[in-house]
PDB file of C-alpha atoms in Angstrom:
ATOM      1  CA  UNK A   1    -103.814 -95.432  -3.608  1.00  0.00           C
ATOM      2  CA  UNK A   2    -101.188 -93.586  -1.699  1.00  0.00           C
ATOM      3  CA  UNK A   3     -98.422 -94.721  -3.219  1.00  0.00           C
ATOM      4  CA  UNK A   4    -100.161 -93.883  -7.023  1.00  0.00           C
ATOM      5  CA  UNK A   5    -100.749 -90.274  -5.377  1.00  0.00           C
ATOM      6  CA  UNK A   6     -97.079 -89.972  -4.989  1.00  0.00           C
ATOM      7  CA  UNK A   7     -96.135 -90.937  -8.276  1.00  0.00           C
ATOM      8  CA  UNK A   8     -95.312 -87.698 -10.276  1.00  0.00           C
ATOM      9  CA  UNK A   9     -94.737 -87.574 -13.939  1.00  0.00           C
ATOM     10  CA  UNK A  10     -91.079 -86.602 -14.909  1.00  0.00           C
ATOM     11  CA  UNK A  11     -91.980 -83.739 -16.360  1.00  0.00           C
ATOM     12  CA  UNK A  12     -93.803 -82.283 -13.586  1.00  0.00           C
ATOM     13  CA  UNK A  13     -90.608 -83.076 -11.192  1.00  0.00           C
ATOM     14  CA  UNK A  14     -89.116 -79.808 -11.547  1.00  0.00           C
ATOM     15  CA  UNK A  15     -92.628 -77.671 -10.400  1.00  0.00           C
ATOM     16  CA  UNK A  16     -93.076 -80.434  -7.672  1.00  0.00           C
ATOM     17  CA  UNK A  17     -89.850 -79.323  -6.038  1.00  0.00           C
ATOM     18  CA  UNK A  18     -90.146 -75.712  -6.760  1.00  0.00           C
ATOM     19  CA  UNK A  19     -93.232 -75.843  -4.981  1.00  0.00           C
ATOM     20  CA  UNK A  20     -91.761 -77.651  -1.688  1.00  0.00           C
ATOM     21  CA  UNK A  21     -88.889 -75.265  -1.812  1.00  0.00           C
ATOM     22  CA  UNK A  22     -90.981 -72.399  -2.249  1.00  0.00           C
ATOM     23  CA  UNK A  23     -92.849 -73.306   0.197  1.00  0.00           C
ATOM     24  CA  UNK A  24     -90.343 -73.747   3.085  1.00  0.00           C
ATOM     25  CA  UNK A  25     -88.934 -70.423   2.399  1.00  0.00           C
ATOM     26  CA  UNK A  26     -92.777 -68.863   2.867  1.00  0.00           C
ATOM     27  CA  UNK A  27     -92.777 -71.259   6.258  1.00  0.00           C
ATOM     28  CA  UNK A  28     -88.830 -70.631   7.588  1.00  0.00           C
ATOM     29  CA  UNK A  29     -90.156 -66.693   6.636  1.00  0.00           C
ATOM     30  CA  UNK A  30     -92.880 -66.973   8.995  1.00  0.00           C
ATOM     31  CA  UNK A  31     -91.012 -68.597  12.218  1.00  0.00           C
ATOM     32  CA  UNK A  32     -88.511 -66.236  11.915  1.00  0.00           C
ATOM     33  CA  UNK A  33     -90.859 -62.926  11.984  1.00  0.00           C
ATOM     34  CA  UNK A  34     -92.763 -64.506  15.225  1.00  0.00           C
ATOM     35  CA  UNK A  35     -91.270 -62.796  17.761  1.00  0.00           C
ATOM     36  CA  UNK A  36     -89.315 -64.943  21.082  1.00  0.00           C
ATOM     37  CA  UNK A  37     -88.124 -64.266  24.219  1.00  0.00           C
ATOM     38  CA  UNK A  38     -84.168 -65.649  24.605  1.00  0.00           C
ATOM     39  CA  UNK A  39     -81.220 -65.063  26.249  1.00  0.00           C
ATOM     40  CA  UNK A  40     -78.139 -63.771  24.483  1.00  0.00           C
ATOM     41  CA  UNK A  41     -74.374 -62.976  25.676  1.00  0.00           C
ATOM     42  CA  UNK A  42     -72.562 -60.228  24.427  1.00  0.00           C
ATOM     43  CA  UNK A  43     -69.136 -59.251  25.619  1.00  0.00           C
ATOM     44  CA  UNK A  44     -68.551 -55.436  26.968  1.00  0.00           C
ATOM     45  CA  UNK A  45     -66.104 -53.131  25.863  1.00  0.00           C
ATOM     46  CA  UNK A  46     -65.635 -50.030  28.097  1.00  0.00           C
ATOM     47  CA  UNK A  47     -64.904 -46.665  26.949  1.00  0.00           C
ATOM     48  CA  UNK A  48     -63.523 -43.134  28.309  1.00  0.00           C
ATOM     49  CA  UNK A  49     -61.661 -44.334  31.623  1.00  0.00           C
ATOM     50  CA  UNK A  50     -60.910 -41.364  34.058  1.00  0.00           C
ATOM     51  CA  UNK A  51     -57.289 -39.929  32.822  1.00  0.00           C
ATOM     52  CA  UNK A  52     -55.746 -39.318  36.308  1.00  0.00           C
ATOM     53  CA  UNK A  53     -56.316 -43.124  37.251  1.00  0.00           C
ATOM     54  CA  UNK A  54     -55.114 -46.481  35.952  1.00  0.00           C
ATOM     55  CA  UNK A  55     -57.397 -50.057  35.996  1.00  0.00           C
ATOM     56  CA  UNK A  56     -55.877 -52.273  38.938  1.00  0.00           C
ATOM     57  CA  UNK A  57     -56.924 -55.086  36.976  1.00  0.00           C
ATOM     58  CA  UNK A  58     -58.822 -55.705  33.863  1.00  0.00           C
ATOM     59  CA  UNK A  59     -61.001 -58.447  33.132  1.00  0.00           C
ATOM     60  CA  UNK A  60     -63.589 -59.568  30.584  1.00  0.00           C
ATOM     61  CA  UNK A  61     -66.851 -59.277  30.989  1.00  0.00           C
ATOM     62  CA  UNK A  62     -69.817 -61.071  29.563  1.00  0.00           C
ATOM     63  CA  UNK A  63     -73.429 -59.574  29.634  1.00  0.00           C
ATOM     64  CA  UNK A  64     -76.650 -62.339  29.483  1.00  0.00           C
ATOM     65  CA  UNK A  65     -78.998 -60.217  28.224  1.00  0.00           C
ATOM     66  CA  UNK A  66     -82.877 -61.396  27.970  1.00  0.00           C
ATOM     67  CA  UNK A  67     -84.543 -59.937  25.115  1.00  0.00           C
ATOM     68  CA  UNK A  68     -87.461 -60.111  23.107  1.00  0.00           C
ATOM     69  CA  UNK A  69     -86.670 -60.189  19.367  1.00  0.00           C
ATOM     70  CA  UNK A  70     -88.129 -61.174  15.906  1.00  0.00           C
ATOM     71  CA  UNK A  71     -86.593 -64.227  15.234  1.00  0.00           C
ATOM     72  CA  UNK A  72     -84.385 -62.682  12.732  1.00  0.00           C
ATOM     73  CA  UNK A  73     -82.606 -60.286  14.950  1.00  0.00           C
ATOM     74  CA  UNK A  74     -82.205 -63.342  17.290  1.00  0.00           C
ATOM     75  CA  UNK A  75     -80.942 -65.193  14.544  1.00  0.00           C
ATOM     76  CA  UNK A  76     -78.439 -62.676  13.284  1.00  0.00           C
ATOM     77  CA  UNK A  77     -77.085 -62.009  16.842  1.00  0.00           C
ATOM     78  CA  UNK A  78     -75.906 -66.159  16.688  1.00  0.00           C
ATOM     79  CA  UNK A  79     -74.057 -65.098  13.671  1.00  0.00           C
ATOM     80  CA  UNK A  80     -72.294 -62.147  15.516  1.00  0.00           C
ATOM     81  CA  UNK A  81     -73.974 -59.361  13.169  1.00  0.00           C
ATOM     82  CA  UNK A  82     -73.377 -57.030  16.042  1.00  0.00           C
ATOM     83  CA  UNK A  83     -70.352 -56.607  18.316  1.00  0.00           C
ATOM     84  CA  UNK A  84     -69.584 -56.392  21.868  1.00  0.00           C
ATOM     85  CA  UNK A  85     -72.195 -53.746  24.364  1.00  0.00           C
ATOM     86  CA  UNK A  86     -70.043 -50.493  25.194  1.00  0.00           C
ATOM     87  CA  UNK A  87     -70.109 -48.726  28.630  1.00  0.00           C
ATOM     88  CA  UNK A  88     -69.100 -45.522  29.343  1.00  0.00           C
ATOM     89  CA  UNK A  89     -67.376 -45.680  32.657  1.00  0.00           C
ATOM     90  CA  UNK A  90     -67.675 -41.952  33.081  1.00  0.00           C
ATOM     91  CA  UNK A  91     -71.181 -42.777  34.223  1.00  0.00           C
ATOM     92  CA  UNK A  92     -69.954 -45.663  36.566  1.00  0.00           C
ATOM     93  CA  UNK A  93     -70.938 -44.536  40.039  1.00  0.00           C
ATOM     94  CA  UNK A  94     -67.780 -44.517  42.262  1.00  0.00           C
ATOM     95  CA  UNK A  95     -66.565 -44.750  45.690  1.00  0.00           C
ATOM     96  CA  UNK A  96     -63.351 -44.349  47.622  1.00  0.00           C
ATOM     97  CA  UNK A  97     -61.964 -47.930  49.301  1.00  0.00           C
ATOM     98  CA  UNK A  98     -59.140 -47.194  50.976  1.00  0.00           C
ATOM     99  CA  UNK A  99     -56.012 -46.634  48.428  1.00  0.00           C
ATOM    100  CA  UNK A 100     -57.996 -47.310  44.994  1.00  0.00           C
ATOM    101  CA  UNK A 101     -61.291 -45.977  43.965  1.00  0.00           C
ATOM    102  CA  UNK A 102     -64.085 -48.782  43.035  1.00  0.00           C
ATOM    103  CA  UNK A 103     -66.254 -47.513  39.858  1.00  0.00           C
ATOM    104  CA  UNK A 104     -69.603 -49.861  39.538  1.00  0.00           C
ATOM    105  CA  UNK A 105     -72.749 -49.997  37.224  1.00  0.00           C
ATOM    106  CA  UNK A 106     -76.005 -51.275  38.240  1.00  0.00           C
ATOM    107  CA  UNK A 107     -77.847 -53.128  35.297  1.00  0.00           C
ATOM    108  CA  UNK A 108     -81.508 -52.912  36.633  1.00  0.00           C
ATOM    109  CA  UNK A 109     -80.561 -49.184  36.912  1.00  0.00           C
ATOM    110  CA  UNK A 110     -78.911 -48.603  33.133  1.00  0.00           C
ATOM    111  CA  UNK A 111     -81.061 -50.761  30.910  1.00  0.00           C
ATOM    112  CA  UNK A 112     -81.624 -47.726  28.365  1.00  0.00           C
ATOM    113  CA  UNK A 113     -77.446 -47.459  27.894  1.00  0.00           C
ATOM    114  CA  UNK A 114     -77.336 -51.311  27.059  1.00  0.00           C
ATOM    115  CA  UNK A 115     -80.754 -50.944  25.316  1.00  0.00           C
ATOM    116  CA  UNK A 116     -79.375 -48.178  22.553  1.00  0.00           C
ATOM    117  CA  UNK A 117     -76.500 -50.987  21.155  1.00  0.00           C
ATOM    118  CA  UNK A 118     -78.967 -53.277  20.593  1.00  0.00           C
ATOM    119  CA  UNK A 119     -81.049 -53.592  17.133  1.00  0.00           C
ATOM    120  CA  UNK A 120     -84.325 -51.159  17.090  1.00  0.00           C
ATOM    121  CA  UNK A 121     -86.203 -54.437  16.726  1.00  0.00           C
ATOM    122  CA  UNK A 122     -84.920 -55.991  20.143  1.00  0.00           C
ATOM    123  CA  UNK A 123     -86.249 -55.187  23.534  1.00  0.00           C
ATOM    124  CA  UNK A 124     -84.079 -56.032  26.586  1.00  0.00           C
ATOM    125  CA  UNK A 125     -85.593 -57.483  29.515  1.00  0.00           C
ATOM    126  CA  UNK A 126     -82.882 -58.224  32.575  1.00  0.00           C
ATOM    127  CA  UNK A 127     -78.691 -58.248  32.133  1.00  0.00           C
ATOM    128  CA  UNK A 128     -76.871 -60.376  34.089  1.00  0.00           C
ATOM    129  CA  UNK A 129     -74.879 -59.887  35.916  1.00  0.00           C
ATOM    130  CA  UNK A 130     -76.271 -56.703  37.304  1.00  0.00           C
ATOM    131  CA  UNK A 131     -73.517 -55.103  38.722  1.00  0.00           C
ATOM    132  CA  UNK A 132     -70.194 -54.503  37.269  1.00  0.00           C
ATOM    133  CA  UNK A 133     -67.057 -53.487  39.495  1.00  0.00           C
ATOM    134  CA  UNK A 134     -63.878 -51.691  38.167  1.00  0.00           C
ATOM    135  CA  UNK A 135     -60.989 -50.995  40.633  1.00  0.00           C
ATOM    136  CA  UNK A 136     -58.926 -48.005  39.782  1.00  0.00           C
ATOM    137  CA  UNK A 137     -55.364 -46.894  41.494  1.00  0.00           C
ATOM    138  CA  UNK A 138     -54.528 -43.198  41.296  1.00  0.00           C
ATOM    139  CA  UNK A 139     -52.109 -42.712  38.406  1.00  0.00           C
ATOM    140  CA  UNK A 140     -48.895 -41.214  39.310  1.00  0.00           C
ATOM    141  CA  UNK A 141     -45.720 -39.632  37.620  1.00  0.00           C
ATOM    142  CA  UNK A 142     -42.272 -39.924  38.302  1.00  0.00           C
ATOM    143  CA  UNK A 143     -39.199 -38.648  36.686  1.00  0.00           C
ATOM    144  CA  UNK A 144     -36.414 -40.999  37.135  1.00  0.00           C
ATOM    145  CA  UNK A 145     -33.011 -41.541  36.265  1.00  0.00           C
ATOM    146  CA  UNK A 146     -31.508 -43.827  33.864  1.00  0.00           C
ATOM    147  CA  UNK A 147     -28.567 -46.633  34.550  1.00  0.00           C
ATOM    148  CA  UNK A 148     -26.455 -47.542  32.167  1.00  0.00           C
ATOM    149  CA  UNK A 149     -25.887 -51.258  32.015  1.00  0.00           C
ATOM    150  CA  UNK A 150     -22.676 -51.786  30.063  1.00  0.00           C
ATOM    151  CA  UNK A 151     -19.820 -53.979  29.053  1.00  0.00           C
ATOM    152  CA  UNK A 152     -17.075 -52.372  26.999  1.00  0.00           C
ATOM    153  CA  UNK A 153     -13.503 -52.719  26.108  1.00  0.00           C
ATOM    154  CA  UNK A 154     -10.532 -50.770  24.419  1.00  0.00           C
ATOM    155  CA  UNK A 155      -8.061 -51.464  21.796  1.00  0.00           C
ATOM    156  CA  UNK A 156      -4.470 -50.760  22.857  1.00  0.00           C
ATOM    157  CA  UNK A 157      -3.363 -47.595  24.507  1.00  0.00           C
ATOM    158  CA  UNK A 158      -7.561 -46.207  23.587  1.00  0.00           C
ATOM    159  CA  UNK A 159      -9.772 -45.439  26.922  1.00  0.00           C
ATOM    160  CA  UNK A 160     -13.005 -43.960  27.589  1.00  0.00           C
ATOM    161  CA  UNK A 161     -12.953 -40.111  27.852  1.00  0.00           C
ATOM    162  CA  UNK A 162     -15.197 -39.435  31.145  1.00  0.00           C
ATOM    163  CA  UNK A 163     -18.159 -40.624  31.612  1.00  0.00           C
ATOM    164  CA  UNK A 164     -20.729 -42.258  28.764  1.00  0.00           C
ATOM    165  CA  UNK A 165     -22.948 -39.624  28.139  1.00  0.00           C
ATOM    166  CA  UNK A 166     -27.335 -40.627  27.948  1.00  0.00           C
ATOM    167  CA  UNK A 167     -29.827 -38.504  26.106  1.00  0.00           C
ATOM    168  CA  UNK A 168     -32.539 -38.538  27.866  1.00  0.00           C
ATOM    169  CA  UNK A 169     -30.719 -39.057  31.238  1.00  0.00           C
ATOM    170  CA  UNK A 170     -34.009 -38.926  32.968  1.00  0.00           C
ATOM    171  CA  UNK A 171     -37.432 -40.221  31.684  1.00  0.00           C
ATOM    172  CA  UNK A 172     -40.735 -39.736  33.444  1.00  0.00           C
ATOM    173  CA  UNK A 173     -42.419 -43.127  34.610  1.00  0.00           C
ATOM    174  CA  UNK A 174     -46.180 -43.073  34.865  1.00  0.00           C
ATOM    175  CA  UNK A 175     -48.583 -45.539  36.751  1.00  0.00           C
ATOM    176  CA  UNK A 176     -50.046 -46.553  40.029  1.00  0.00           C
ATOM    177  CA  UNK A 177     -48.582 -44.020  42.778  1.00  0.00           C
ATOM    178  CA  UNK A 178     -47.249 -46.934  44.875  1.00  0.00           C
ATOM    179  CA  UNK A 179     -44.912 -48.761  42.320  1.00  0.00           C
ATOM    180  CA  UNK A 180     -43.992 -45.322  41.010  1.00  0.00           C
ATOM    181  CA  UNK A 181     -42.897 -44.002  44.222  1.00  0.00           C
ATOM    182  CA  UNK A 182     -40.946 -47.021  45.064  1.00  0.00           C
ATOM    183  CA  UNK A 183     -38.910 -46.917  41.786  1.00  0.00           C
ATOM    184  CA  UNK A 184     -35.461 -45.278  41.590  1.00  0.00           C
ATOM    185  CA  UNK A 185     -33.572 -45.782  38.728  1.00  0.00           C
ATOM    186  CA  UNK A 186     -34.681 -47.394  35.425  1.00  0.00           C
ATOM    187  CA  UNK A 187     -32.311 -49.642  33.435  1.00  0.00           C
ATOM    188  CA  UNK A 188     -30.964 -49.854  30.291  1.00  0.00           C
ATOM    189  CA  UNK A 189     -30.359 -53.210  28.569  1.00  0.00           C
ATOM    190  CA  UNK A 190     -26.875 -54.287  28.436  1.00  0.00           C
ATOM    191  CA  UNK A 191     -24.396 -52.120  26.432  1.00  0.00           C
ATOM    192  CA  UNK A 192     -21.787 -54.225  24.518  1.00  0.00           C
ATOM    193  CA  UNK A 193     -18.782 -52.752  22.930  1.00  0.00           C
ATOM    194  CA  UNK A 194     -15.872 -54.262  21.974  1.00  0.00           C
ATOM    195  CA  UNK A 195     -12.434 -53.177  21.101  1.00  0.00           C
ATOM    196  CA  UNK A 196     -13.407 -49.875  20.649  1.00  0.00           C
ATOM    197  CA  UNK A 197     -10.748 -46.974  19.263  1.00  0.00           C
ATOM    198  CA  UNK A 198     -13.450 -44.131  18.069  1.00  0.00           C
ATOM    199  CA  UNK A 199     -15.898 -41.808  19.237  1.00  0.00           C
ATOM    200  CA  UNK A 200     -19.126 -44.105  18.964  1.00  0.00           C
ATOM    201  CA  UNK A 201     -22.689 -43.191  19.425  1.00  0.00           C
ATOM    202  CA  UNK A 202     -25.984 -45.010  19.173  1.00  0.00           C
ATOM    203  CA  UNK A 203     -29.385 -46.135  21.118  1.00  0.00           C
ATOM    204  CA  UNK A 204     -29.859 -47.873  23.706  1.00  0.00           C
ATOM    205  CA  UNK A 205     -33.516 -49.571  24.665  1.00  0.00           C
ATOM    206  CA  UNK A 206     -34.629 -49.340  28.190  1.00  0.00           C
ATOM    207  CA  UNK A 207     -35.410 -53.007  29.988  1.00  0.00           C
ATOM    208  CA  UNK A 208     -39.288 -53.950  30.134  1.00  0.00           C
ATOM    209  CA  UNK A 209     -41.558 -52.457  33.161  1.00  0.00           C
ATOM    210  CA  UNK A 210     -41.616 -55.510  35.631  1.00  0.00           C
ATOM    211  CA  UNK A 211     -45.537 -53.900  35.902  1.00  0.00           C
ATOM    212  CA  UNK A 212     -47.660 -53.680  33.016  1.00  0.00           C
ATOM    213  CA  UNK A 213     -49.490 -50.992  34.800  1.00  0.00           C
ATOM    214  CA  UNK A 214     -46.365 -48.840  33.856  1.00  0.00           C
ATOM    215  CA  UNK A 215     -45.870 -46.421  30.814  1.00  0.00           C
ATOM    216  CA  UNK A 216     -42.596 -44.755  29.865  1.00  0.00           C
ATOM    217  CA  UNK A 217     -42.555 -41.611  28.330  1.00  0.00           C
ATOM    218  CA  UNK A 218     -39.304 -43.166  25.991  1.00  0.00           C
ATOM    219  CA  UNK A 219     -38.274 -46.648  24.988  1.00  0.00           C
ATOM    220  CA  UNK A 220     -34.914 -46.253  24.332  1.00  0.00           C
ATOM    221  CA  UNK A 221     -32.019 -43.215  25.115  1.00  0.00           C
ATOM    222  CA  UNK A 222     -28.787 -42.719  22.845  1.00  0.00           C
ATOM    223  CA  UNK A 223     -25.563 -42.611  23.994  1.00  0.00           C
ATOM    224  CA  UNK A 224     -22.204 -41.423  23.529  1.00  0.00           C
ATOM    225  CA  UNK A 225     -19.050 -42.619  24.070  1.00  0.00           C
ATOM    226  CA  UNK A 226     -15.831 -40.385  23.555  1.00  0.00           C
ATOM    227  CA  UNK A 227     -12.689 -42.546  23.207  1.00  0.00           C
ATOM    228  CA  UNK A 228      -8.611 -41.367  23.754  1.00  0.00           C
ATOM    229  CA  UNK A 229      -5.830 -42.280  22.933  1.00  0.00           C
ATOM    230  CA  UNK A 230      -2.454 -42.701  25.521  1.00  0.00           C
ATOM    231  CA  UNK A 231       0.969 -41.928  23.871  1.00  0.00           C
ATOM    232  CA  UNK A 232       4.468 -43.631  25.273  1.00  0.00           C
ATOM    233  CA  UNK A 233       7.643 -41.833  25.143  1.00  0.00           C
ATOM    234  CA  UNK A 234      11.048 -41.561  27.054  1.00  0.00           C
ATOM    235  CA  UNK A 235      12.690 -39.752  28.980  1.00  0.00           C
ATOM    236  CA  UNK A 236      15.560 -39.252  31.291  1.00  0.00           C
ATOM    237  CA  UNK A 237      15.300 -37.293  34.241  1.00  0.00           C
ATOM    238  CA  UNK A 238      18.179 -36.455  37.032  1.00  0.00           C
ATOM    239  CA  UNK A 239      17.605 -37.703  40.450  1.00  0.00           C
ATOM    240  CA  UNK A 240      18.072 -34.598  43.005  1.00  0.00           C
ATOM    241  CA  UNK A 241      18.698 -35.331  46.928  1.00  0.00           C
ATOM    242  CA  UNK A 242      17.751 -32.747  49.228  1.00  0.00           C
ATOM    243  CA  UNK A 243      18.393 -31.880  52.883  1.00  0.00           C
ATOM    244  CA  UNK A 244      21.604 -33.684  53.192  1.00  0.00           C
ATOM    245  CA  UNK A 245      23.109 -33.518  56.287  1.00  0.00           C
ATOM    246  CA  UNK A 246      26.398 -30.759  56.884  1.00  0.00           C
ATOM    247  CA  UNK A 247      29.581 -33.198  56.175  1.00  0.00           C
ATOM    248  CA  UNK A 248      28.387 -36.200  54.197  1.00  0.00           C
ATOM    249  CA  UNK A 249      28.307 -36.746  50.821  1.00  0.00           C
ATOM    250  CA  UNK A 250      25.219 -38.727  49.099  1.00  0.00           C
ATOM    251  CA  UNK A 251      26.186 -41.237  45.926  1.00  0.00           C
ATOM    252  CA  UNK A 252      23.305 -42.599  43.816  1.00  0.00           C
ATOM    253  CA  UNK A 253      23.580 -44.680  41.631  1.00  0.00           C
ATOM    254  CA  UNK A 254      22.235 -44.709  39.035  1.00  0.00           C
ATOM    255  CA  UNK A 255      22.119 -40.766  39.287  1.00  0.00           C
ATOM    256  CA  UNK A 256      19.422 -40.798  36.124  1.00  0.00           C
ATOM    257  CA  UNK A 257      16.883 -42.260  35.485  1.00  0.00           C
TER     258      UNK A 257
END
């Protein structure tokens, strides 16, 4: 009997399955407006960092975040609908620890801020973790000299006119006040000119910071080099003795030269 239940005329086919897709969609529709409790992760981006200080040391973070959501919302957060939670660091709470300053956020204390980035239809229950640290170093500025690294040669009787002269000569060096303060010069990369017989002029980029931490206010200086030429010529000049004793008489030979 079962089995002559199943059987379905050919031409009905088409309905049959309309019906059974139909009706998944109607059921799928349902789950998904029932509303769950989960846990989703969300990375956090952090805005407006205090100008007069630089991040020791940035890392990312990842908020769990229990919420209670219509399945759809849950459902479009899998498929990364929304982006990452932002914090505004300006409303870190912050304390002095001995040479750098230690910003930190509270989650049981600042569910509203992580609360407005989520969809309307989501309501967050607990973060983890809940408390974020950010160490900052006061930010300091330096103005420093710059030296030339260079290798250079001259054709024939040419030479180099005085010094090579650097535009900037000086460049101001910003980051965390104790690898500022020990810098003293920053370096240029090498320099190479070859057989040179002209006034040349060009750039010249500065080497990398050897701390990431550090910003340079240029990347590169220009330079000039001013080049001379020696001339050769003869001539010949009479040798002159002086204070020659009263009675002698001084030959030279030769008496030119």
């Amino acid at each position: 009997k079962l089995i002559a239940l199943l059987k379905i005329e050919r031409p009905l086919l088409p309905v049959f399955f309309f019906l059974i897709g139909l009706s998944t969609i109607f059921w799928v529709l349902t789950v998904l407006s029932k509303e769950y409790t989960a846990t989703i992760s969300s990375t956090v981006s952090f805005e407006n960092y205090p100008s007069d200080k630089l991040l020791v040391e940035e890392n990312e973070v990842v908020l769990q975040m229990q919420v209670k959501a219509p399945g759809f919302a849950l459902l479009a957060h899998q498929f990364k609908f929304f982006g990452s939670i932002p914090l505004n660091v300006d409303n870190f709470m912050r304390k002095r620890r001995g040479k750098v300053w230690e910003y930190f956020w509270i989650g049981d204390q600042s569910l509203s801020e992580v609360q407005e980035a989520l969809p309307t239809n989501m309501q967050l229950l607990h973060v983890q973790p809940n408390r974020i640290d950010l160490v900052f170093g006061d930010k300091a500025q330096k103005v420093i000299p710059i030296s030339l690294k260079s290798d250079i040669s001259f054709e024939g009787l040419f030479r180099q006119k005085g010094t090579i002269q650097l535009q900037p000569d000086h460049i101001t060096v910003s980051g965390p006040k104790a690898i500022v303060e020990a810098i003293e010069s920053i370096s240029t990369n090498e320099l190479n000119l070859h057989n040179l017989s002209k006034y040349t002029q060009g750039n010249i980029s500065l080497e990398e910071p050897k701390h990431q931490e550090l910003t340079y206010s240029h990347q590169d200086v220009a330079f000039e080099v001013t080049v001379v030429q020696f001339t050769e010529g003869k001539a010949t000049i009479p040798i002159q003795v002086s204070d020659v004793p009263r009675g002698y008489e001084l030959k030279l030979f030769p008496e030119k030269v």
